[in-house]
Amino acid sequence: MTTPTTALDWNRSYRNGDHHTYWELSHPSAELVGFLAARGPGAGRTALDIGCGTGWDAIALAGAGYRVTGIDLSEEALTLARARAAEEAPEGTAPAFRQADVRDLPFPDGTFDVVVDRGCFHHLGGEDRAMYAGETARVLRPGGCLYLRGSRVDSFPFKPLTARGLADEFARFGFTVGPLLPFHLQTDAMSLPAYACVLTRTTTSDGANA
């Protein structure tokens, strides 16, 4: 659950083991497993895990048959993710992991069928949210979806997901925004009131059919 922010040093947090105290989940997230079960086999389609942390959700995507790339700002997190994937990912399906900023993704247009985010977007505010929306729209194929999960609470370091905010931030980039479904983001140490939402890329940013 990592993302660009000026207030947190993610590499230091991983080096110090702070991720175990706050956001680490030592298995794939239950809500992602449910999402994948509902969608059926990945069948070689492409998936991007934004803010992949130590890699469990990327590994779950690979296990469901997706060709997966996980990105994170923290090289410390990516080192842990690569080691975990070497041990846990199905043979021949290990995700690729690379350091990247969601506001400037290093991928061509239309690279991915699915983008997932468990706790990156809720650290962003202001123009960073528009940059996130524009970049996820750009790298998603027409008909692709963003499975977004983030905080319901407005308390540092979280900026909450709201229906009005998602409509304002994503509709102009060609997304249809699904309902916000309340649940709790579980970590090994705590629980955070959150929303899950599926956003589908149906049009281009100028409103034309994709």
PDB file of C-alpha atoms in Angstrom:
ATOM      1  CA  MET A   1       0.000   0.000   0.000  1.00  0.00           C
ATOM      2  CA  THR A   2       2.569   2.542  -1.119  1.00  0.00           C
ATOM      3  CA  THR A   3       2.409   5.652  -3.249  1.00  0.00           C
ATOM      4  CA  PRO A   4       3.984   9.043  -4.003  1.00  0.00           C
ATOM      5  CA  THR A   5       3.883  11.400  -1.034  1.00  0.00           C
ATOM      6  CA  THR A   6       6.157  14.046   0.389  1.00  0.00           C
ATOM      7  CA  ALA A   7       5.216  13.123   3.967  1.00  0.00           C
ATOM      8  CA  LEU A   8       6.432   9.520   4.082  1.00  0.00           C
ATOM      9  CA  ASP A   9       9.760   7.895   3.242  1.00  0.00           C
ATOM     10  CA  TRP A  10       8.702   4.488   1.955  1.00  0.00           C
ATOM     11  CA  ASN A  11      12.212   3.051   1.586  1.00  0.00           C
ATOM     12  CA  ARG A  12      13.039   3.914   5.191  1.00  0.00           C
ATOM     13  CA  SER A  13       9.709   2.472   6.338  1.00  0.00           C
ATOM     14  CA  TYR A  14      10.462  -0.861   4.683  1.00  0.00           C
ATOM     15  CA  ARG A  15      14.054  -0.911   5.932  1.00  0.00           C
ATOM     16  CA  ASN A  16      12.836  -0.272   9.485  1.00  0.00           C
ATOM     17  CA  GLY A  17      10.073  -2.866   9.236  1.00  0.00           C
ATOM     18  CA  ASP A  18       7.326  -0.275   9.711  1.00  0.00           C
ATOM     19  CA  HIS A  19       5.242  -2.013   7.046  1.00  0.00           C
ATOM     20  CA  HIS A  20       4.665  -4.883   9.496  1.00  0.00           C
ATOM     21  CA  THR A  21       3.241  -2.434  12.038  1.00  0.00           C
ATOM     22  CA  TYR A  22       0.862  -0.679   9.647  1.00  0.00           C
ATOM     23  CA  TRP A  23       0.046  -1.919   6.157  1.00  0.00           C
ATOM     24  CA  GLU A  24       1.571  -5.365   5.591  1.00  0.00           C
ATOM     25  CA  LEU A  25      -0.776  -8.272   4.904  1.00  0.00           C
ATOM     26  CA  SER A  26       1.060 -11.593   4.855  1.00  0.00           C
ATOM     27  CA  HIS A  27      -1.230 -13.226   2.299  1.00  0.00           C
ATOM     28  CA  PRO A  28      -3.276 -12.124  -0.730  1.00  0.00           C
ATOM     29  CA  SER A  29      -6.096  -9.788   0.234  1.00  0.00           C
ATOM     30  CA  ALA A  30      -9.490 -11.446   0.616  1.00  0.00           C
ATOM     31  CA  GLU A  31     -11.271  -8.795  -1.427  1.00  0.00           C
ATOM     32  CA  LEU A  32      -8.906  -9.312  -4.364  1.00  0.00           C
ATOM     33  CA  VAL A  33      -9.396 -13.079  -4.202  1.00  0.00           C
ATOM     34  CA  GLY A  34     -13.156 -12.497  -4.377  1.00  0.00           C
ATOM     35  CA  PHE A  35     -12.770 -10.114  -7.299  1.00  0.00           C
ATOM     36  CA  LEU A  36     -10.661 -12.645  -9.205  1.00  0.00           C
ATOM     37  CA  ALA A  37     -13.031 -15.499  -8.476  1.00  0.00           C
ATOM     38  CA  ALA A  38     -15.925 -13.469  -9.883  1.00  0.00           C
ATOM     39  CA  ARG A  39     -14.015 -12.564 -13.055  1.00  0.00           C
ATOM     40  CA  GLY A  40     -12.853 -16.077 -13.865  1.00  0.00           C
ATOM     41  CA  PRO A  41      -9.457 -17.104 -15.318  1.00  0.00           C
ATOM     42  CA  GLY A  42      -7.042 -14.395 -16.366  1.00  0.00           C
ATOM     43  CA  ALA A  43      -6.211 -16.433 -19.473  1.00  0.00           C
ATOM     44  CA  GLY A  44      -3.004 -14.564 -20.197  1.00  0.00           C
ATOM     45  CA  ARG A  45      -4.494 -11.091 -19.998  1.00  0.00           C
ATOM     46  CA  THR A  46      -2.329  -8.339 -18.534  1.00  0.00           C
ATOM     47  CA  ALA A  47      -2.618  -6.809 -15.075  1.00  0.00           C
ATOM     48  CA  LEU A  48      -0.900  -3.953 -13.252  1.00  0.00           C
ATOM     49  CA  ASP A  49      -0.682  -3.826  -9.451  1.00  0.00           C
ATOM     50  CA  ILE A  50      -0.170  -0.199  -8.367  1.00  0.00           C
ATOM     51  CA  GLY A  51       1.673   0.211  -5.060  1.00  0.00           C
ATOM     52  CA  CYS A  52       2.395  -3.519  -4.975  1.00  0.00           C
ATOM     53  CA  GLY A  53       4.374  -3.427  -1.719  1.00  0.00           C
ATOM     54  CA  THR A  54       5.785  -6.851  -0.884  1.00  0.00           C
ATOM     55  CA  GLY A  55       3.907  -8.528  -3.703  1.00  0.00           C
ATOM     56  CA  TRP A  56       1.109 -10.699  -2.352  1.00  0.00           C
ATOM     57  CA  ASP A  57      -1.674  -9.322  -4.550  1.00  0.00           C
ATOM     58  CA  ALA A  58       0.557  -9.431  -7.636  1.00  0.00           C
ATOM     59  CA  ILE A  59       1.235 -13.098  -6.860  1.00  0.00           C
ATOM     60  CA  ALA A  60      -2.513 -13.746  -6.535  1.00  0.00           C
ATOM     61  CA  LEU A  61      -3.104 -12.152  -9.941  1.00  0.00           C
ATOM     62  CA  ALA A  62      -0.416 -14.370 -11.448  1.00  0.00           C
ATOM     63  CA  GLY A  63      -2.011 -17.413  -9.848  1.00  0.00           C
ATOM     64  CA  ALA A  64      -5.309 -16.469 -11.525  1.00  0.00           C
ATOM     65  CA  GLY A  65      -3.628 -16.566 -14.923  1.00  0.00           C
ATOM     66  CA  TYR A  66      -2.716 -12.915 -15.536  1.00  0.00           C
ATOM     67  CA  ARG A  67       0.608 -11.656 -16.857  1.00  0.00           C
ATOM     68  CA  VAL A  68       1.404  -9.269 -14.036  1.00  0.00           C
ATOM     69  CA  THR A  69       3.533  -6.207 -13.470  1.00  0.00           C
ATOM     70  CA  GLY A  70       3.792  -4.755  -9.971  1.00  0.00           C
ATOM     71  CA  ILE A  71       5.020  -1.213  -9.435  1.00  0.00           C
ATOM     72  CA  ASP A  72       6.056   0.638  -6.314  1.00  0.00           C
ATOM     73  CA  LEU A  73       8.031   3.767  -5.479  1.00  0.00           C
ATOM     74  CA  SER A  74      10.078   1.825  -2.939  1.00  0.00           C
ATOM     75  CA  GLU A  75      12.994  -0.287  -4.150  1.00  0.00           C
ATOM     76  CA  GLU A  76      13.089  -1.811  -0.672  1.00  0.00           C
ATOM     77  CA  ALA A  77       9.530  -3.073  -1.137  1.00  0.00           C
ATOM     78  CA  LEU A  78      10.344  -4.393  -4.612  1.00  0.00           C
ATOM     79  CA  THR A  79      13.313  -6.361  -3.288  1.00  0.00           C
ATOM     80  CA  LEU A  80      10.973  -8.066  -0.834  1.00  0.00           C
ATOM     81  CA  ALA A  81       8.367  -8.633  -3.547  1.00  0.00           C
ATOM     82  CA  ARG A  82      10.844 -10.280  -5.918  1.00  0.00           C
ATOM     83  CA  ALA A  83      12.059 -12.614  -3.173  1.00  0.00           C
ATOM     84  CA  ARG A  84       8.497 -13.524  -2.218  1.00  0.00           C
ATOM     85  CA  ALA A  85       7.489 -14.172  -5.842  1.00  0.00           C
ATOM     86  CA  ALA A  86      10.471 -16.460  -6.314  1.00  0.00           C
ATOM     87  CA  GLU A  87       9.130 -18.602  -3.464  1.00  0.00           C
ATOM     88  CA  GLU A  88       5.362 -18.267  -3.834  1.00  0.00           C
ATOM     89  CA  ALA A  89       4.398 -17.583  -7.459  1.00  0.00           C
ATOM     90  CA  PRO A  90       3.378 -20.542  -9.631  1.00  0.00           C
ATOM     91  CA  GLU A  91       6.265 -21.816 -11.730  1.00  0.00           C
ATOM     92  CA  GLY A  92       6.803 -19.699 -14.819  1.00  0.00           C
ATOM     93  CA  THR A  93       4.301 -17.021 -13.784  1.00  0.00           C
ATOM     94  CA  ALA A  94       6.257 -14.754 -11.429  1.00  0.00           C
ATOM     95  CA  PRO A  95       5.200 -11.105 -11.766  1.00  0.00           C
ATOM     96  CA  ALA A  96       7.604  -8.509 -13.091  1.00  0.00           C
ATOM     97  CA  PHE A  97       8.369  -5.801 -10.549  1.00  0.00           C
ATOM     98  CA  ARG A  98       9.691  -2.333 -11.314  1.00  0.00           C
ATOM     99  CA  GLN A  99      10.118   1.002  -9.626  1.00  0.00           C
ATOM    100  CA  ALA A 100       7.642   3.525 -11.017  1.00  0.00           C
ATOM    101  CA  ASP A 101       5.473   6.518 -10.138  1.00  0.00           C
ATOM    102  CA  VAL A 102       1.749   6.143 -10.862  1.00  0.00           C
ATOM    103  CA  ARG A 103       1.634   9.770 -11.951  1.00  0.00           C
ATOM    104  CA  ASP A 104       3.985   9.001 -14.873  1.00  0.00           C
ATOM    105  CA  LEU A 105       3.664   5.331 -15.760  1.00  0.00           C
ATOM    106  CA  PRO A 106       6.447   3.864 -17.938  1.00  0.00           C
ATOM    107  CA  PHE A 107       4.114   1.794 -20.146  1.00  0.00           C
ATOM    108  CA  PRO A 108       2.669   2.288 -23.639  1.00  0.00           C
ATOM    109  CA  ASP A 109      -0.965   3.198 -24.158  1.00  0.00           C
ATOM    110  CA  GLY A 110      -3.379   0.288 -23.782  1.00  0.00           C
ATOM    111  CA  THR A 111      -0.925  -2.103 -22.130  1.00  0.00           C
ATOM    112  CA  PHE A 112      -3.214  -3.592 -19.458  1.00  0.00           C
ATOM    113  CA  ASP A 113      -6.586  -5.286 -19.195  1.00  0.00           C
ATOM    114  CA  VAL A 114      -6.846  -4.857 -15.418  1.00  0.00           C
ATOM    115  CA  VAL A 115      -5.310  -2.408 -12.952  1.00  0.00           C
ATOM    116  CA  VAL A 116      -5.599  -3.025  -9.203  1.00  0.00           C
ATOM    117  CA  ASP A 117      -4.825  -0.676  -6.339  1.00  0.00           C
ATOM    118  CA  ARG A 118      -5.001  -1.553  -2.652  1.00  0.00           C
ATOM    119  CA  GLY A 119      -4.208   1.657  -0.842  1.00  0.00           C
ATOM    120  CA  CYS A 120      -2.207   3.841  -3.223  1.00  0.00           C
ATOM    121  CA  PHE A 121      -4.836   6.298  -4.425  1.00  0.00           C
ATOM    122  CA  HIS A 122      -6.004   7.156  -0.902  1.00  0.00           C
ATOM    123  CA  HIS A 123      -2.638   8.795  -0.185  1.00  0.00           C
ATOM    124  CA  LEU A 124      -3.011  11.213  -3.094  1.00  0.00           C
ATOM    125  CA  GLY A 125      -4.746  14.567  -3.201  1.00  0.00           C
ATOM    126  CA  GLY A 126      -5.339  17.487  -5.513  1.00  0.00           C
ATOM    127  CA  GLU A 127      -3.762  17.378  -8.945  1.00  0.00           C
ATOM    128  CA  ASP A 128      -2.022  14.087  -8.154  1.00  0.00           C
ATOM    129  CA  ARG A 129      -5.429  12.380  -8.315  1.00  0.00           C
ATOM    130  CA  ALA A 130      -6.068  13.772 -11.793  1.00  0.00           C
ATOM    131  CA  MET A 131      -2.630  12.588 -12.912  1.00  0.00           C
ATOM    132  CA  TYR A 132      -3.372   9.138 -11.501  1.00  0.00           C
ATOM    133  CA  ALA A 133      -6.729   8.980 -13.317  1.00  0.00           C
ATOM    134  CA  GLY A 134      -5.212  10.119 -16.603  1.00  0.00           C
ATOM    135  CA  GLU A 135      -2.355   7.639 -16.443  1.00  0.00           C
ATOM    136  CA  THR A 136      -4.513   4.662 -15.494  1.00  0.00           C
ATOM    137  CA  ALA A 137      -6.902   5.529 -18.332  1.00  0.00           C
ATOM    138  CA  ARG A 138      -3.992   5.754 -20.751  1.00  0.00           C
ATOM    139  CA  VAL A 139      -2.475   2.356 -19.927  1.00  0.00           C
ATOM    140  CA  LEU A 140      -5.821   0.502 -19.783  1.00  0.00           C
ATOM    141  CA  ARG A 141      -7.250  -1.062 -22.914  1.00  0.00           C
ATOM    142  CA  PRO A 142     -10.830  -0.148 -23.903  1.00  0.00           C
ATOM    143  CA  GLY A 143     -13.127  -2.201 -21.707  1.00  0.00           C
ATOM    144  CA  GLY A 144     -10.419  -2.652 -19.088  1.00  0.00           C
ATOM    145  CA  CYS A 145     -11.086  -1.953 -15.441  1.00  0.00           C
ATOM    146  CA  LEU A 146      -9.485  -0.412 -12.394  1.00  0.00           C
ATOM    147  CA  TYR A 147     -10.239  -2.216  -9.130  1.00  0.00           C
ATOM    148  CA  LEU A 148      -9.723   0.531  -6.562  1.00  0.00           C
ATOM    149  CA  ARG A 149      -9.698   0.141  -2.787  1.00  0.00           C
ATOM    150  CA  GLY A 150      -9.100   2.963  -0.355  1.00  0.00           C
ATOM    151  CA  SER A 151      -9.955   4.631   2.915  1.00  0.00           C
ATOM    152  CA  ARG A 152     -13.356   5.913   3.989  1.00  0.00           C
ATOM    153  CA  VAL A 153     -11.745   8.077   6.688  1.00  0.00           C
ATOM    154  CA  ASP A 154     -10.142  11.494   6.329  1.00  0.00           C
ATOM    155  CA  SER A 155      -7.209  11.196   8.704  1.00  0.00           C
ATOM    156  CA  PHE A 156      -3.460  11.469   7.998  1.00  0.00           C
ATOM    157  CA  PRO A 157      -2.097   9.911   5.894  1.00  0.00           C
ATOM    158  CA  PHE A 158      -5.398   9.016   4.220  1.00  0.00           C
ATOM    159  CA  LYS A 159      -7.569  11.073   1.879  1.00  0.00           C
ATOM    160  CA  PRO A 160     -10.896   9.285   1.515  1.00  0.00           C
ATOM    161  CA  LEU A 161     -12.641   7.918  -1.534  1.00  0.00           C
ATOM    162  CA  THR A 162     -15.991   9.594  -2.194  1.00  0.00           C
ATOM    163  CA  ALA A 163     -18.553   9.031  -4.946  1.00  0.00           C
ATOM    164  CA  ARG A 164     -18.450  12.710  -5.957  1.00  0.00           C
ATOM    165  CA  GLY A 165     -14.673  12.768  -5.964  1.00  0.00           C
ATOM    166  CA  LEU A 166     -14.305   9.645  -8.111  1.00  0.00           C
ATOM    167  CA  ALA A 167     -16.868  10.951 -10.592  1.00  0.00           C
ATOM    168  CA  ASP A 168     -15.039  14.282 -10.850  1.00  0.00           C
ATOM    169  CA  GLU A 169     -11.602  12.694 -11.098  1.00  0.00           C
ATOM    170  CA  PHE A 170     -12.244   9.750 -13.432  1.00  0.00           C
ATOM    171  CA  ALA A 171     -15.267  10.423 -15.664  1.00  0.00           C
ATOM    172  CA  ARG A 172     -13.388  12.992 -17.756  1.00  0.00           C
ATOM    173  CA  PHE A 173     -10.831  10.310 -18.598  1.00  0.00           C
ATOM    174  CA  GLY A 174     -13.435   7.926 -19.963  1.00  0.00           C
ATOM    175  CA  PHE A 175     -14.244   5.856 -16.900  1.00  0.00           C
ATOM    176  CA  THR A 176     -17.624   4.620 -15.795  1.00  0.00           C
ATOM    177  CA  VAL A 177     -17.529   4.611 -11.995  1.00  0.00           C
ATOM    178  CA  GLY A 178     -19.253   1.748 -10.200  1.00  0.00           C
ATOM    179  CA  PRO A 179     -20.761   1.923  -6.712  1.00  0.00           C
ATOM    180  CA  LEU A 180     -18.574   2.389  -3.651  1.00  0.00           C
ATOM    181  CA  LEU A 181     -18.950  -0.756  -1.564  1.00  0.00           C
ATOM    182  CA  PRO A 182     -17.985  -0.488   2.124  1.00  0.00           C
ATOM    183  CA  PHE A 183     -15.651  -3.051   3.665  1.00  0.00           C
ATOM    184  CA  HIS A 184     -12.557  -3.060   5.885  1.00  0.00           C
ATOM    185  CA  LEU A 185      -9.012  -3.104   4.571  1.00  0.00           C
ATOM    186  CA  GLN A 186      -7.320  -5.699   6.742  1.00  0.00           C
ATOM    187  CA  THR A 187      -3.634  -5.735   7.545  1.00  0.00           C
ATOM    188  CA  ASP A 188      -1.748  -8.060   9.868  1.00  0.00           C
ATOM    189  CA  ALA A 189      -1.966  -5.424  12.601  1.00  0.00           C
ATOM    190  CA  MET A 190      -5.150  -3.406  12.062  1.00  0.00           C
ATOM    191  CA  SER A 191      -8.315  -2.736  10.096  1.00  0.00           C
ATOM    192  CA  LEU A 192      -9.240   0.404   8.154  1.00  0.00           C
ATOM    193  CA  PRO A 193     -12.793   1.391   7.093  1.00  0.00           C
ATOM    194  CA  ALA A 194     -12.616   1.445   3.308  1.00  0.00           C
ATOM    195  CA  TYR A 195     -14.470   1.360   0.010  1.00  0.00           C
ATOM    196  CA  ALA A 196     -13.996  -0.893  -2.995  1.00  0.00           C
ATOM    197  CA  CYS A 197     -14.981   0.324  -6.454  1.00  0.00           C
ATOM    198  CA  VAL A 198     -14.675  -0.982 -10.009  1.00  0.00           C
ATOM    199  CA  LEU A 199     -14.089   1.702 -12.635  1.00  0.00           C
ATOM    200  CA  THR A 200     -14.385   0.663 -16.286  1.00  0.00           C
ATOM    201  CA  ARG A 201     -12.591   2.444 -19.102  1.00  0.00           C
ATOM    202  CA  THR A 202     -15.339   2.812 -21.702  1.00  0.00           C
ATOM    203  CA  THR A 203     -14.403   5.978 -23.586  1.00  0.00           C
ATOM    204  CA  THR A 204     -11.404   8.118 -24.393  1.00  0.00           C
ATOM    205  CA  SER A 205     -10.707  11.245 -22.388  1.00  0.00           C
ATOM    206  CA  ASP A 206     -12.477  13.432 -24.963  1.00  0.00           C
ATOM    207  CA  GLY A 207     -15.677  11.402 -24.575  1.00  0.00           C
ATOM    208  CA  ALA A 208     -15.475   9.402 -27.806  1.00  0.00           C
ATOM    209  CA  ASN A 209     -16.275   5.714 -27.685  1.00  0.00           C
ATOM    210  CA  ALA A 210     -13.122   3.669 -27.127  1.00  0.00           C
TER     211      ALA A 210
END
